[in-house]
XYZ file of C-alpha atoms in Angstrom:
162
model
C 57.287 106.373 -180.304
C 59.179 105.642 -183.135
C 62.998 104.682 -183.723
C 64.254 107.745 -184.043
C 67.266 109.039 -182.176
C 66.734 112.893 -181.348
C 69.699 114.808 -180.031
C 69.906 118.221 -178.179
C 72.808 120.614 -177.792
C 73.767 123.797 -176.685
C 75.857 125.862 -178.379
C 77.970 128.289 -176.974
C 80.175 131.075 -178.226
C 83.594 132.160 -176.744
C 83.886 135.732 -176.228
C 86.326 138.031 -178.500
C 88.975 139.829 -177.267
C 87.316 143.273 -178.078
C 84.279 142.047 -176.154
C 86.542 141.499 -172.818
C 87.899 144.673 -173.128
C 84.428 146.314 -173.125
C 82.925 144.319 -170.554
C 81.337 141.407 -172.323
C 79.855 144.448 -174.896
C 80.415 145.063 -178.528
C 81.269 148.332 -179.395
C 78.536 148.618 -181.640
C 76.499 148.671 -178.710
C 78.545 150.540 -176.257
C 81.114 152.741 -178.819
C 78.831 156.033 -179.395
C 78.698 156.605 -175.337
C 81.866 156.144 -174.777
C 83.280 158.474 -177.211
C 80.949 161.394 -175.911
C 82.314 160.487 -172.510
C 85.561 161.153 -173.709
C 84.935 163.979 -175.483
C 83.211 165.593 -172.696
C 85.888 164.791 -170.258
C 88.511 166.363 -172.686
C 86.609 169.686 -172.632
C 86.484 169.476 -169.001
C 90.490 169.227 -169.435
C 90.623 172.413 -171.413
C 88.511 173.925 -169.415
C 90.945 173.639 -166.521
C 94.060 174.313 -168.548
C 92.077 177.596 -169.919
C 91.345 178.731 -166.401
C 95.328 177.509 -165.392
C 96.635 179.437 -168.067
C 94.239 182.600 -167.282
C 95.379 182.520 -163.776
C 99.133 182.501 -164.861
C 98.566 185.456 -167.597
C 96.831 187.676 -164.229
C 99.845 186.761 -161.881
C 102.111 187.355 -164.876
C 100.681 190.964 -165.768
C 100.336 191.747 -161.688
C 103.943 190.810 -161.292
C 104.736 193.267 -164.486
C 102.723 196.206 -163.283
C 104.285 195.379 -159.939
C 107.925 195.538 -161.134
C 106.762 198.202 -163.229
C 105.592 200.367 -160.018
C 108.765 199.469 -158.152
C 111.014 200.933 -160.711
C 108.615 203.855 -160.778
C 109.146 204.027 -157.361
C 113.241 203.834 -157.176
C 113.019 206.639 -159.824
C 111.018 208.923 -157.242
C 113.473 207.978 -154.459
C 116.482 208.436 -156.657
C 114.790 212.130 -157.862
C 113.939 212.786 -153.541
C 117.496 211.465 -152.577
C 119.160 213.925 -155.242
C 117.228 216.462 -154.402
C 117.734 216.275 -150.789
C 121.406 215.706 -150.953
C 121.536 219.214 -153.108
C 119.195 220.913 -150.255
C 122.548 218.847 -147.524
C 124.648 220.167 -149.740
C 123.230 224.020 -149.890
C 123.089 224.378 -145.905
C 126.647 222.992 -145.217
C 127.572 225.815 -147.716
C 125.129 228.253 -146.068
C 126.538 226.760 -142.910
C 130.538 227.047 -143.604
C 129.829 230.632 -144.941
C 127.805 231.980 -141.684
C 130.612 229.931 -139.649
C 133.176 232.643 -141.288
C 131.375 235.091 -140.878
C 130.528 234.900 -137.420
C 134.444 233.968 -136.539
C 135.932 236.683 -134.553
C 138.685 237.199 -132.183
C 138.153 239.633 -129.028
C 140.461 241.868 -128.072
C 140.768 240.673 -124.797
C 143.604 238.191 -123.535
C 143.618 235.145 -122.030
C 145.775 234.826 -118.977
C 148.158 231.869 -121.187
C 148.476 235.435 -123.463
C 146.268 233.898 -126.128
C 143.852 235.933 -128.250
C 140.122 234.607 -127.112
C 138.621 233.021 -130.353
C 134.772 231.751 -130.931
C 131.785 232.088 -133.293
C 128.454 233.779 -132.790
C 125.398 231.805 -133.187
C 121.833 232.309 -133.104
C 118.849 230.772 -132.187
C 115.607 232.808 -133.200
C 116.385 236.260 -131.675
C 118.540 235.057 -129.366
C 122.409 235.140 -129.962
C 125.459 233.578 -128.404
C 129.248 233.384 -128.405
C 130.863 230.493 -128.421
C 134.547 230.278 -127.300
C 135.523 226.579 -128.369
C 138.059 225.935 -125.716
C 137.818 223.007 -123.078
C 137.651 224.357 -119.869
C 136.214 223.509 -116.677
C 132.913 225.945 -115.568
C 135.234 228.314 -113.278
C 137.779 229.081 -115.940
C 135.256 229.704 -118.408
C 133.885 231.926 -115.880
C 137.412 234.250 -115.642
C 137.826 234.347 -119.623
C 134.469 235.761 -119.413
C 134.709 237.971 -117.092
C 138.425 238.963 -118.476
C 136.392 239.960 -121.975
C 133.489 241.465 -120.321
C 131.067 239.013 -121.278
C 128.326 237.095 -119.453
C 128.606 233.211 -118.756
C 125.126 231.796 -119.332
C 124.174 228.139 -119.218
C 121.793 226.599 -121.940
C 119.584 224.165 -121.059
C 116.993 224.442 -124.019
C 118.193 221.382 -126.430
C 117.313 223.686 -129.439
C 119.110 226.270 -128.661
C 122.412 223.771 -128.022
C 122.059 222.932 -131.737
C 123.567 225.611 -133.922
């Protein structure tokens, strides 16, 4: 062999900054995939805020045609109510005239020397005299029989009701 000296080394390189943030991988290498990752994943995101905001525009109109329907609604009750307070309104007139009309006084006395006062009502084909006094059943019995009139007891509930 001859006299010369032969040395051997290994050379190493330290790693960059940009190349520990990738992983030990230049973004030459690694940069295209990554930003198609990223792009994808942002599409996915709008995606999802698309279909958020879609589902907020449907609950938004359903709650419009909703309130819309309800004030359609109070209208219709409002328009019922008036009309039904007007139809009250007509009877109790109706009512108060017939209740005139039918007022009498018989000619007969009361034993007290008061004129007997009622009303005549009528149920159907059926018609009756009320005398509005508070008695018990066996004087209401003698003021009828003072005026010549029959004492009758109602049990039918509809006829009760004027």
């Amino acid at each position: 062999m001859s006299d010369e000296e032969i040395t051997y080394a290994t050379v190493r390189f330290h790693k960059s900054s940009s190349e520990l943030e990738n992983g030990g991988r230049s973004d030459e290498t690694h940069g295209p995939r990554e930003a198609g990752h990223r792009i994808f994943q942002y599409k996915q995101e709008k995606h999802e805020q698309k279909k958020i905001l879609n589902n907020l525009y449907q609950e938004y109109n359903t709650m419009k045609n909703n309130n819309s329907l309800n004030e359609q609604m109070w209208r219709n009750k409002t328009i019922e109510y008036d009309a039904l307070k007007d139809r009250l309104d007509s009877l109790n007139r109706e009512w108060n005239r017939c209740y005139g009309e039918t007022k009498i006084v018989l000619d007969c006395m009361q034993r007290a020397g008061k004129r007997v006062e009622g009303h005549w009502f009528c149920c159907g084909i059926k018609c009756y005299y009320f005398i509005e006094d508070e008695k018990r059943w066996s004087r209401c019995k003698q003021t009828c029989q003072s005026c010549s009139l029959s004492l009758l007891k109602i049990e039918n509930k509809d006829e009760l009701v004027p």
